[in-house]
Short mmCIF file of C-alpha atoms in Angstrom, two decimals:
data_model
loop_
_atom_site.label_atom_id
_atom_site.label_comp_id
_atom_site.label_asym_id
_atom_site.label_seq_id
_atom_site.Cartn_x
_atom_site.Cartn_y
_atom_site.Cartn_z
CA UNK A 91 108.07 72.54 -64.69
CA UNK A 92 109.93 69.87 -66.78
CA UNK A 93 113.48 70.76 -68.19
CA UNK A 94 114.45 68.64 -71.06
CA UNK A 95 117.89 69.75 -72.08
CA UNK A 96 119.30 66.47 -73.93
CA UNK A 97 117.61 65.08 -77.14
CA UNK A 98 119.85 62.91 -79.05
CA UNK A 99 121.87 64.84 -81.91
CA UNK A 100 119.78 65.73 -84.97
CA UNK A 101 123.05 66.26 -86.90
CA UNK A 102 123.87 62.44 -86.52
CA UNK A 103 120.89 61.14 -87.80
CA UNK A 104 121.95 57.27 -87.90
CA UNK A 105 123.68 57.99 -84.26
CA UNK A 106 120.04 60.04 -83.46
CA UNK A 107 118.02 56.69 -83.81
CA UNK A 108 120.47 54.18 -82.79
CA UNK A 109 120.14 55.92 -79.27
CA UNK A 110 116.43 56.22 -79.60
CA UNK A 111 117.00 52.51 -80.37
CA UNK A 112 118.74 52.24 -77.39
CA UNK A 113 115.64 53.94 -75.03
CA UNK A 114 113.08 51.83 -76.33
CA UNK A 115 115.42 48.84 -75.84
CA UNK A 116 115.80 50.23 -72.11
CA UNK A 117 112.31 50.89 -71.15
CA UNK A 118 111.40 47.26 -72.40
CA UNK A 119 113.51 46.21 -70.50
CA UNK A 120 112.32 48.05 -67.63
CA UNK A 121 108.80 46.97 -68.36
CA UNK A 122 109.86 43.47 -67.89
CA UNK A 123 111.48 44.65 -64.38
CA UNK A 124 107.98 46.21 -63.16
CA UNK A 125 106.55 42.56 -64.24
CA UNK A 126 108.53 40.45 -62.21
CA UNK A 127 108.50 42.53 -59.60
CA UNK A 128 104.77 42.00 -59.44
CA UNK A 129 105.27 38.87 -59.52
CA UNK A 130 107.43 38.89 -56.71
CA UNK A 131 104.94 40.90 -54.62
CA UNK A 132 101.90 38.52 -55.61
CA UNK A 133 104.01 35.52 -54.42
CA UNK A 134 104.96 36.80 -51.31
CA UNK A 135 101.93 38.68 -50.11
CA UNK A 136 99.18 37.14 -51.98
CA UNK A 137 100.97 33.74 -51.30
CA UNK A 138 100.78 32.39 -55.42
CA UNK A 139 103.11 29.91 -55.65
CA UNK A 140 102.54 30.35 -59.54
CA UNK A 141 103.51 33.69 -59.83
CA UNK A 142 106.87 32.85 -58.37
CA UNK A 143 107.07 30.46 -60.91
CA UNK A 144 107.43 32.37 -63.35
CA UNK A 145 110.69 34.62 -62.36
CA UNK A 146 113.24 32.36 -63.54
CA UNK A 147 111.49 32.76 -67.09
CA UNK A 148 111.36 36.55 -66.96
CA UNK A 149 114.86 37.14 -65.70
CA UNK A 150 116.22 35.01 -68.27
CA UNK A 151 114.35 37.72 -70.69
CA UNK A 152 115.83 40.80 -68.19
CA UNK A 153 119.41 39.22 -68.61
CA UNK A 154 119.30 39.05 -72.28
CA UNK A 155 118.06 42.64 -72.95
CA UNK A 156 120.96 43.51 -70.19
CA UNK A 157 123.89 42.22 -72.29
CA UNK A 158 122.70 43.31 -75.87
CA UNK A 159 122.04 46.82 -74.37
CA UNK A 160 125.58 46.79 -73.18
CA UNK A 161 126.80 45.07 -76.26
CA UNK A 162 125.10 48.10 -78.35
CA UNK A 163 126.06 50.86 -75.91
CA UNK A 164 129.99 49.80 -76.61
CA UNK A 165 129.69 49.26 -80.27
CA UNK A 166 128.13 52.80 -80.18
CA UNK A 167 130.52 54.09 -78.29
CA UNK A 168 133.60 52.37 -80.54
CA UNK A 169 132.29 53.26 -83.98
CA UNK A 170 130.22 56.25 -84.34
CA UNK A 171 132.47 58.86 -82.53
CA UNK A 172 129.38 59.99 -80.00
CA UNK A 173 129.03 63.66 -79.00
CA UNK A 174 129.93 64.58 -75.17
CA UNK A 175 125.97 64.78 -74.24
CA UNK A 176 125.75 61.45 -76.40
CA UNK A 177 128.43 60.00 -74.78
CA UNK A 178 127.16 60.85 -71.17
CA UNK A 179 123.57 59.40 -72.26
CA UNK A 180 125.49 56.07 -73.35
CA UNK A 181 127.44 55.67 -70.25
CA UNK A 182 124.50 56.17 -68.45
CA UNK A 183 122.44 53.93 -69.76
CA UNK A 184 124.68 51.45 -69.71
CA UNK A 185 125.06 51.90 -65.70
CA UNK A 186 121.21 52.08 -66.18
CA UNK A 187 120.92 48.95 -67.14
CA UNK A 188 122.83 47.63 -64.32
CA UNK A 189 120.17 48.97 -61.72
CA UNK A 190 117.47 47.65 -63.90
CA UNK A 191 118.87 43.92 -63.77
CA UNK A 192 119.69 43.82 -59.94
CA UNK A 193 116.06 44.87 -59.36
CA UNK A 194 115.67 41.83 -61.36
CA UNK A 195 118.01 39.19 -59.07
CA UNK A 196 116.05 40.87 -56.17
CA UNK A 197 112.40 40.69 -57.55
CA UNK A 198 113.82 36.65 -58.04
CA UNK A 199 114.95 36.35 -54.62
CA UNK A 200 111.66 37.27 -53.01
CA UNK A 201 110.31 35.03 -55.19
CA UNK A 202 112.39 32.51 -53.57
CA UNK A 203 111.46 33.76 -49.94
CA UNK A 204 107.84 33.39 -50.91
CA UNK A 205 108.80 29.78 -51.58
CA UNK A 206 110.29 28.94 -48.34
CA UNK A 207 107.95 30.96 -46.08
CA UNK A 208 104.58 29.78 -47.64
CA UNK A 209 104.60 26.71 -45.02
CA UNK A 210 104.66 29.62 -42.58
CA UNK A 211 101.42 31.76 -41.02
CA UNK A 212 101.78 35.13 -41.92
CA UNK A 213 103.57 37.36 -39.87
CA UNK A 214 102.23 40.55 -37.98
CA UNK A 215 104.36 42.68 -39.88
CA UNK A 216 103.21 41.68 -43.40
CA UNK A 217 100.91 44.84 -44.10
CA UNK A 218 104.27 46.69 -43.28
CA UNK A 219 106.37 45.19 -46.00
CA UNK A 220 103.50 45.14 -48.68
CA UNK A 221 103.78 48.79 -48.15
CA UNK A 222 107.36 48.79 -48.21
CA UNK A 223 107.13 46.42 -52.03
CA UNK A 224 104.33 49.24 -53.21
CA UNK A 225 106.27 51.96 -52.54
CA UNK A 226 108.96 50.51 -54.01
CA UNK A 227 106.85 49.60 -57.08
CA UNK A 228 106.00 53.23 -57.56
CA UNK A 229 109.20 54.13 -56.94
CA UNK A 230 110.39 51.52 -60.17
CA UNK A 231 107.60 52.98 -62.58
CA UNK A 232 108.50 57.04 -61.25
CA UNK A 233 111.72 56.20 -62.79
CA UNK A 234 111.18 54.58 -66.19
CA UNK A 235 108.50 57.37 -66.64
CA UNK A 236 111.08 59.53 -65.96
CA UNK A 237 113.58 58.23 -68.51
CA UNK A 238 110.70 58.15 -70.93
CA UNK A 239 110.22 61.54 -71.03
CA UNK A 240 113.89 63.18 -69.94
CA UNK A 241 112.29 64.31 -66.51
CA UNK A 242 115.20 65.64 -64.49
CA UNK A 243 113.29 66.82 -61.70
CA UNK A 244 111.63 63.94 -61.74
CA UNK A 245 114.63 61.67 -61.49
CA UNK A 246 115.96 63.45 -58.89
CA UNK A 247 112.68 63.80 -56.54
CA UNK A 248 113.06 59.91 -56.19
CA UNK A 249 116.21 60.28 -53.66
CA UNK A 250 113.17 61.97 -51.41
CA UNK A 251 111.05 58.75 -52.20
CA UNK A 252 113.85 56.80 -50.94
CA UNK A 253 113.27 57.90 -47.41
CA UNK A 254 110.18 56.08 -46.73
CA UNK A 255 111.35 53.16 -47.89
CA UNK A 256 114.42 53.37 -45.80
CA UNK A 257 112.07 54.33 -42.37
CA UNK A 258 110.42 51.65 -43.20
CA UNK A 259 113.06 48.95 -43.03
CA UNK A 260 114.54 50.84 -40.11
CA UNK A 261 110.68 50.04 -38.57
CA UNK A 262 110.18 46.46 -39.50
CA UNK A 263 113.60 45.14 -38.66
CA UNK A 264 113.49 46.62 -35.39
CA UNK A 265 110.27 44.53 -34.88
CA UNK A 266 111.52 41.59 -36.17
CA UNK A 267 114.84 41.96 -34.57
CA UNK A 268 113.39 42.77 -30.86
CA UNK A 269 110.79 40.12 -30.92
CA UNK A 270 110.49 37.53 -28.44
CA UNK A 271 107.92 35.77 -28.06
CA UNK A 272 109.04 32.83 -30.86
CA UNK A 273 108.01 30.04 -30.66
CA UNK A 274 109.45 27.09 -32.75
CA UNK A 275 111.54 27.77 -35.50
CA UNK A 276 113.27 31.60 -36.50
CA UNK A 277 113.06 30.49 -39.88
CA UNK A 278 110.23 33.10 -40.96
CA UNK A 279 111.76 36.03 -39.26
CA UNK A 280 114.95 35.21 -40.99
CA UNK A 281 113.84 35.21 -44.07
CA UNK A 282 111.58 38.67 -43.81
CA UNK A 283 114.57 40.09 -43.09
CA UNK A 284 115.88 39.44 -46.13
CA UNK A 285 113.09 40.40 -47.77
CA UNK A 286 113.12 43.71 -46.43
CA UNK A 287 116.48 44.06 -47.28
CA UNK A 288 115.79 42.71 -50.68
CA UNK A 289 113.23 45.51 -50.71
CA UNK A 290 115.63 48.37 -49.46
CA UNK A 291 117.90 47.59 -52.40
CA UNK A 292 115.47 47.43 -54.94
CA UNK A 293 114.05 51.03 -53.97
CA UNK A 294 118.23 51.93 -53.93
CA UNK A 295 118.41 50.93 -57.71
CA UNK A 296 115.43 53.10 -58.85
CA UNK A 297 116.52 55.99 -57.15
CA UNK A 298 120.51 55.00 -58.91
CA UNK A 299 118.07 55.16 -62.16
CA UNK A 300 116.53 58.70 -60.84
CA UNK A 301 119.51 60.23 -60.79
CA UNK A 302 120.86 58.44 -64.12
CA UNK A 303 117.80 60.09 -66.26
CA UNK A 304 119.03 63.91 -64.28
CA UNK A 305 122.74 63.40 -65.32
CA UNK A 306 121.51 62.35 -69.17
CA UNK A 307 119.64 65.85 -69.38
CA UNK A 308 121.95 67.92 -67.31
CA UNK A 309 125.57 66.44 -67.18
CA UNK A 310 125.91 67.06 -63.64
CA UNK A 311 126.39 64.28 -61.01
CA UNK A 312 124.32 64.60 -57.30
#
């Protein structure tokens, strides 16, 4: 059963929809996120040159919603005199936000990776780490649905999401770390090792926003 426990204060009206502000601000953000994240994942398993192409674009967008979200959150925070449970919802979306943009960098990265390892035949472990980027995916959208609707339980089941994720890069770098039959160049292995890390990060920062959304509604830290 859902527990919602933190709306914003209906006896600070102008305070009340400057935070709502604030969400739909964040989730637009986050929409933005789950795009170039796709992206990423097109141009790395569906080798589309194109799609990276267009991450530079999109994080320019994800960077700009970043600061005036902070900007906001502080001029909030210095001018209307916020409520404790206000205050807490602030402070975490402004961390939030944080987790939301590095998702970003990393979604920009593997963009990058796709880039450099297109020349390349695919690797055996491929299927592997398009599971790992789904997962992850899910992972992303669990979250921001989560924020949407002031899902504690939700937020905090992601920490259990994690672990897959985390097997899984335990998995593949084994297999890329062990192998030896190369021939030629390591260049390709290198570089899927970054993108599993890449990939083990960005499943990190949605379960950071997981656990954001449960502090917002219940003021206690995991």
């Amino acid at each position: 059963m859902k527990a919602v426990d933190y709306t914003p204060n209906p006896q600070r009206p102008q305070l009340a929809r400057a935070i709502r502000r604030l969400e739909r601000d964040v989730l637009r953000m986050g929409a933005l996120v789950e795009q170039s994240f796709r992206l990423s994942h097109q141009a790395l398993f569906a080798r589309n040159l194109t799609a990276a192409e267009e991450l530079p674009r999109l994080d320019k967008k994800i960077d700009r919603f970043y600061r005036q979200i902070e900007s906001d959150c502080t001029a909030i925070m210095t001018l209307q005199a916020p409520t404790a449970p206000d205050l807490r919802c602030l402070s975490a979306f402004m961390q939030l936000v944080r987790d939301l943009e590095r998702i970003g960098d990393y979604a920009e990265d593997l963009a990058e990776i796709a880039i450099k390892i297109f020349p390349y035949a695919p690797h055996t472990s491929m299927p592997d780490i398009e599971a790992m980027s789904l997962h992850a995916q899910a992972m992303l959208a669990t979250s921001l649905k989560a924020l949407g609707d002031f899902d504690e339980a939700s937020g905090r089941r992601l920490k259990h999401l994690d672990d897959t994720v985390d097997d899984a890069y335990d998995r593949v770098y084994q297999t890329l770390a062990q192998q030896r039959d190369v021939s030629g160049v390591v260049e390709p292995i290198i570089l899927l090792a970054l993108a599993i890390r890449c990939l083990e990060r960005m499943a990190d920062h949605a379960t950071n926003i997981g656990q954001r959304v449960a502090y917002i509604v219940t003021g206690q830290r995991s």
